[in-house]
Short mmCIF file of C-alpha atoms in Angstrom, two decimals:
data_model
loop_
_atom_site.label_atom_id
_atom_site.label_comp_id
_atom_site.label_asym_id
_atom_site.label_seq_id
_atom_site.Cartn_x
_atom_site.Cartn_y
_atom_site.Cartn_z
CA MET A 1 -82.69 56.94 -160.60
CA PHE A 2 -81.96 58.36 -164.06
CA HIS A 3 -84.42 57.54 -166.92
CA ARG A 4 -83.60 57.71 -170.63
CA THR A 5 -86.56 57.12 -172.84
CA GLN A 6 -87.88 58.05 -176.33
CA ASP A 7 -91.02 59.64 -177.70
CA GLU A 8 -92.99 58.32 -180.63
CA ASP A 9 -90.51 59.77 -183.14
CA GLY A 10 -87.47 58.36 -181.36
CA ARG A 11 -86.51 61.65 -179.73
CA VAL A 12 -84.61 61.02 -176.51
CA VAL A 13 -86.26 62.22 -173.33
CA GLU A 14 -84.29 62.29 -170.10
CA MET A 15 -85.44 62.86 -166.49
CA ASP A 16 -84.54 61.47 -163.04
CA ASN A 17 -86.75 60.90 -160.00
CA HIS A 18 -85.31 63.76 -158.09
CA GLU A 19 -86.16 66.18 -160.92
CA ILE A 20 -89.69 64.73 -161.12
CA LEU A 21 -90.22 65.27 -157.40
CA GLU A 22 -88.82 68.74 -157.61
CA LYS A 23 -91.16 69.68 -160.51
CA ILE A 24 -94.19 68.30 -158.57
CA GLY A 25 -93.04 70.44 -155.61
CA GLN A 26 -92.86 73.53 -157.78
CA SER A 27 -96.26 72.98 -159.41
CA ASP A 28 -99.48 74.84 -158.44
CA MET A 29 -101.70 71.82 -159.22
CA VAL A 30 -101.19 68.11 -159.88
CA LEU A 31 -103.42 65.90 -162.06
CA ALA A 32 -102.82 62.27 -161.34
CA GLY A 33 -104.08 59.31 -163.33
CA LEU A 34 -104.08 55.76 -161.99
CA GLY A 35 -104.26 52.78 -164.39
CA GLU A 36 -104.37 49.04 -164.60
CA ASP A 37 -101.07 48.65 -162.76
CA PHE A 38 -102.93 49.36 -159.55
CA ASP A 39 -105.09 46.28 -160.03
CA GLY A 40 -101.99 44.28 -159.09
CA SER A 41 -101.67 42.61 -162.50
CA ALA A 42 -97.87 42.38 -162.37
CA PHE A 43 -97.87 39.83 -159.48
CA LEU A 44 -101.44 38.44 -159.65
CA GLY A 45 -100.84 37.23 -163.20
CA LYS A 46 -98.18 34.87 -161.87
CA ASP A 47 -100.67 33.07 -159.55
CA GLU A 48 -102.18 30.09 -161.26
CA ARG A 49 -105.01 29.92 -158.73
CA TYR A 50 -105.81 33.51 -159.32
CA LEU A 51 -105.99 33.02 -163.13
CA ALA A 52 -108.01 29.91 -162.72
CA GLY A 53 -110.48 31.83 -160.48
CA CYS A 54 -110.75 34.63 -163.12
CA GLY A 55 -111.67 32.01 -165.72
CA LYS A 56 -114.44 30.48 -163.47
CA LEU A 57 -115.86 33.98 -162.66
CA LYS A 58 -116.02 34.88 -166.33
CA GLU A 59 -117.62 31.50 -167.26
CA ALA A 60 -120.22 31.88 -164.57
CA GLY A 61 -121.18 35.45 -165.40
CA PHE A 62 -119.66 36.74 -162.13
CA ARG A 63 -117.12 39.15 -163.66
CA TRP A 64 -118.58 41.90 -161.41
CA LEU A 65 -116.66 40.06 -158.59
CA MET A 66 -113.31 40.81 -160.17
CA PRO A 67 -112.31 43.99 -158.14
CA ALA A 68 -113.03 42.15 -154.86
CA TRP A 69 -111.24 38.97 -156.14
CA ASN A 70 -108.22 41.04 -157.06
CA GLU A 71 -107.95 42.43 -153.55
CA TYR A 72 -108.65 39.17 -151.89
CA CYS A 73 -105.85 37.45 -153.84
CA ALA A 74 -103.41 40.36 -153.20
CA GLU A 75 -104.23 39.97 -149.46
CA LYS A 76 -103.74 36.17 -149.71
CA SER A 77 -100.39 36.58 -151.36
CA GLY A 78 -99.09 38.89 -148.74
CA ASN A 79 -98.06 41.35 -151.51
CA ASN A 80 -98.53 44.86 -150.20
CA SER A 81 -96.90 46.63 -153.23
CA VAL A 82 -100.09 48.32 -154.37
CA GLU A 83 -100.99 49.58 -150.84
CA THR A 84 -97.39 50.82 -150.41
CA ALA A 85 -97.42 52.66 -153.76
CA LEU A 86 -100.77 54.33 -152.97
CA GLU A 87 -99.40 55.46 -149.64
CA ARG A 88 -96.31 56.82 -151.30
CA LEU A 89 -98.49 58.62 -153.93
CA GLY A 90 -100.51 59.99 -151.04
CA GLU A 91 -97.32 61.41 -149.47
CA ILE A 92 -96.32 63.06 -152.75
CA LEU A 93 -99.64 64.69 -153.17
CA ARG A 94 -100.03 65.76 -149.55
CA GLY A 95 -100.34 69.55 -149.34
CA LYS A 96 -100.86 69.93 -153.08
CA ASN A 97 -103.89 71.08 -154.97
CA PHE A 98 -104.55 67.81 -156.75
CA PHE A 99 -107.20 65.61 -158.28
CA ALA A 100 -106.74 61.92 -159.19
CA VAL A 101 -108.69 59.91 -161.77
CA SER A 102 -108.44 56.10 -161.40
CA VAL A 103 -109.48 53.50 -163.94
CA SER A 104 -108.20 50.90 -161.53
CA THR A 105 -110.96 49.24 -159.57
CA ASP A 106 -108.80 48.87 -156.39
CA SER A 107 -110.89 50.40 -153.63
CA ARG A 108 -107.87 51.60 -151.73
CA ALA A 109 -107.32 54.38 -154.37
CA ALA A 110 -110.26 56.13 -152.66
CA ASP A 111 -108.08 56.79 -149.63
CA LEU A 112 -106.21 59.41 -151.63
CA GLY A 113 -109.13 61.71 -150.89
CA ARG A 114 -109.87 63.83 -153.94
CA VAL A 115 -110.27 61.09 -156.46
CA VAL A 116 -112.90 59.90 -158.96
CA MET A 117 -113.23 56.27 -159.89
CA PRO A 118 -115.31 55.94 -163.07
CA CYS A 119 -114.82 52.10 -163.22
CA GLY A 120 -116.13 51.64 -159.67
CA SER A 121 -114.72 49.08 -157.16
CA TRP A 122 -116.30 46.58 -154.77
CA LYS A 123 -117.48 48.92 -152.07
CA MET A 124 -120.93 49.63 -153.54
CA LYS A 125 -123.79 47.32 -154.57
CA GLN A 126 -126.25 47.87 -157.40
CA CYS A 127 -129.30 46.23 -158.91
CA THR A 128 -128.53 43.49 -161.41
CA GLY A 129 -130.69 45.33 -163.96
CA GLY A 130 -129.06 48.68 -163.31
CA CYS A 131 -132.04 50.41 -161.63
CA GLY A 132 -131.00 53.97 -161.09
CA GLY A 133 -130.93 55.12 -157.46
CA ALA A 134 -130.59 51.56 -156.08
CA LEU A 135 -126.99 51.94 -154.99
CA SER A 136 -126.08 50.88 -151.40
CA GLU A 137 -122.82 50.32 -149.49
CA VAL A 138 -121.25 46.88 -149.11
CA THR A 139 -121.70 45.89 -145.46
CA GLU A 140 -119.26 44.00 -143.14
CA GLN A 141 -121.50 41.02 -143.53
CA ASP A 142 -121.20 41.30 -147.31
CA ARG A 143 -117.49 41.51 -147.05
CA ASP A 144 -117.33 38.39 -144.94
CA ARG A 145 -119.51 36.54 -147.34
CA LEU A 146 -117.41 37.67 -150.29
CA TRP A 147 -114.18 36.55 -148.66
CA HIS A 148 -115.73 33.12 -147.76
CA PHE A 149 -116.81 32.82 -151.43
CA PHE A 150 -113.25 33.58 -152.50
CA GLU A 151 -111.82 31.06 -150.11
CA GLU A 152 -113.75 28.33 -151.91
CA LEU A 153 -112.85 29.74 -155.28
CA TYR A 154 -109.19 29.91 -154.41
CA ARG A 155 -109.33 26.21 -153.65
CA GLY A 156 -110.73 25.62 -157.05
CA ARG A 157 -114.49 25.38 -156.35
CA LEU A 158 -116.91 28.07 -157.52
CA PRO A 159 -119.92 28.41 -155.19
CA GLU A 160 -123.13 28.75 -156.99
CA GLU A 161 -124.90 31.26 -154.78
CA ASN A 162 -124.62 35.02 -154.99
CA PRO A 163 -122.38 36.11 -152.07
CA LEU A 164 -124.21 39.51 -151.72
CA SER A 165 -127.17 39.94 -149.44
CA GLY A 166 -130.37 41.94 -150.10
CA ALA A 167 -132.38 42.76 -153.15
CA CYS A 168 -133.10 45.88 -155.25
CA PRO A 169 -135.63 48.08 -153.36
CA GLN A 170 -137.21 49.13 -156.64
CA CYS A 171 -137.66 45.82 -158.59
CA GLY A 172 -136.59 43.13 -156.11
CA ALA A 173 -133.81 41.85 -158.36
CA ALA A 174 -130.53 40.45 -156.94
CA LEU A 175 -127.57 42.78 -156.20
CA VAL A 176 -124.16 42.78 -157.83
CA LEU A 177 -121.03 44.91 -157.11
CA ASN A 178 -121.16 48.37 -158.67
CA ASN A 179 -118.23 48.36 -161.15
CA VAL A 180 -117.56 48.37 -164.85
CA TYR A 181 -117.64 44.54 -164.96
CA ALA A 182 -121.29 44.49 -164.12
CA GLU A 183 -123.56 43.82 -167.17
CA ASN A 184 -125.74 46.87 -166.42
CA TYR A 185 -123.18 49.08 -164.76
CA ASP A 186 -124.91 51.95 -162.89
CA GLU A 187 -122.58 54.87 -163.41
CA SER A 188 -124.45 57.25 -161.06
CA GLY A 189 -122.18 56.21 -158.24
CA TYR A 190 -119.30 58.33 -159.46
CA LEU A 191 -121.06 61.15 -161.36
CA ASP A 192 -121.12 63.71 -158.51
CA GLN A 193 -117.39 63.29 -157.97
CA TRP A 194 -116.89 63.47 -161.72
CA GLY A 195 -118.59 66.85 -161.77
CA LEU A 196 -116.21 68.12 -159.02
CA TYR A 197 -113.30 66.81 -161.13
CA ARG A 198 -114.50 68.65 -164.25
CA LYS A 199 -114.91 71.85 -162.26
CA TRP A 200 -111.42 71.49 -160.78
CA LEU A 201 -109.97 70.88 -164.23
CA GLN A 202 -111.28 74.26 -165.42
CA GLY A 203 -109.09 75.94 -162.86
CA THR A 204 -105.85 74.41 -164.22
CA LEU A 205 -105.60 76.58 -167.34
CA ASN A 206 -102.52 78.89 -167.14
CA ARG A 207 -101.48 77.35 -163.83
CA ARG A 208 -98.32 75.35 -163.34
CA LEU A 209 -99.82 71.92 -163.69
CA PHE A 210 -97.90 68.64 -163.26
CA VAL A 211 -99.72 65.75 -165.04
CA LEU A 212 -98.70 62.43 -163.60
CA GLU A 213 -99.95 59.34 -165.52
CA LEU A 214 -99.25 56.13 -163.64
CA GLY A 215 -99.64 52.67 -165.27
CA VAL A 216 -102.46 53.76 -167.62
CA GLY A 217 -102.76 51.44 -170.63
CA MET A 218 -105.31 51.28 -173.42
CA ARG A 219 -108.19 49.59 -171.54
CA PHE A 220 -110.03 52.81 -171.10
CA PRO A 221 -107.98 55.46 -172.98
CA SER A 222 -110.83 57.91 -173.31
CA VAL A 223 -110.98 58.35 -169.49
CA VAL A 224 -107.34 59.16 -168.66
CA ARG A 225 -104.84 58.67 -171.32
CA TRP A 226 -106.22 60.82 -174.19
CA PRO A 227 -107.88 63.54 -172.00
CA PHE A 228 -104.64 63.93 -170.01
CA GLU A 229 -102.62 64.48 -173.21
CA LYS A 230 -105.14 67.14 -174.24
CA VAL A 231 -104.96 68.92 -170.91
CA ALA A 232 -101.11 69.01 -171.01
CA PHE A 233 -101.11 70.08 -174.69
CA PHE A 234 -103.35 73.12 -174.18
CA ASN A 235 -101.75 74.30 -170.94
CA GLN A 236 -98.56 76.10 -171.79
CA LYS A 237 -97.35 75.72 -168.15
CA ALA A 238 -97.96 71.98 -167.89
CA TYR A 239 -95.48 69.27 -167.52
CA PHE A 240 -96.45 65.66 -168.50
CA CYS A 241 -94.90 62.53 -166.97
CA ARG A 242 -96.02 59.16 -168.20
CA ILE A 243 -95.02 55.95 -166.35
CA HIS A 244 -95.74 52.63 -168.08
CA GLU A 245 -93.84 49.46 -168.62
CA LYS A 246 -94.63 49.34 -172.35
CA LEU A 247 -96.84 52.30 -173.33
CA TYR A 248 -94.60 55.00 -171.98
CA GLN A 249 -93.95 56.95 -175.22
CA LEU A 250 -94.93 60.63 -175.47
CA THR A 251 -96.61 62.18 -178.49
CA LYS A 252 -94.47 64.48 -180.66
CA GLU A 253 -96.43 67.48 -179.35
CA LEU A 254 -95.57 66.66 -175.73
CA SER A 255 -92.02 65.48 -176.11
CA GLU A 256 -90.58 68.90 -175.20
CA LYS A 257 -92.77 69.31 -172.12
CA GLY A 258 -92.69 65.91 -170.56
CA CYS A 259 -90.99 62.54 -170.02
CA GLY A 260 -91.96 58.94 -170.47
CA ILE A 261 -90.54 56.30 -168.13
CA SER A 262 -90.55 52.58 -169.17
CA LYS A 263 -91.38 51.00 -165.75
CA ASN A 264 -94.32 49.41 -163.88
CA ALA A 265 -95.89 52.34 -161.96
CA ILE A 266 -96.16 50.37 -158.72
CA ASP A 267 -92.39 49.60 -158.79
CA TRP A 268 -91.57 53.15 -159.80
CA LEU A 269 -93.47 54.63 -156.77
CA GLY A 270 -91.78 52.07 -154.51
CA GLU A 271 -88.41 53.52 -155.57
CA LEU A 272 -89.23 57.13 -154.86
#
């Protein structure tokens, strides 16, 4: 498919999918950024029961359940577009020296392998008060309790009890899911992987680097959007590709070394 878009100054930028895949294949390293599109917003936002549940979770102070609620509703709808897109991205990156940064909270992004998720997901638990070092994995029992909780929520009733089992080993407080929606988000869960990412990034200078930004909006621009622009700007051998339905424009400085595609990133990957 051929794409014809514009940068911030109205300059025409042209590129087709075949050329993009060819450039990725020719690159030494690939830096991929995953954004809000991978939370399934394109189709979940059309489900009134999903939206009603979001409102109830927010009202009850249960926003930390949002990543799990998103995946439950995607599973309930039978829409596998996010999973399919991640699998396709994995195929594109296979055999490449890559690192991915995801501001999506969809846990399936972790299956890419070399990825850091600064916003967390629903696969880890933390202390309500954010006690450092109190992180633990979500168990199968927790998962079953979560899905039962969501079954009730999907029907329109919000259960009052916390669906997670256990208590903080340090202070005895209740546990919540370890993600950016938690009131006292414990960021220690991703810091080791973030260190590996920063070290990997140092090795991209003067290498043929393909920067692929997928569905990244302005929710957390300081994590992916702005740093990726900076990396591409300073690397003379970098090529920058930005996929976003609305915020696809390139800066003037990157217009001659990249392309912007006006499309939902999940749909775009599905077409490759």
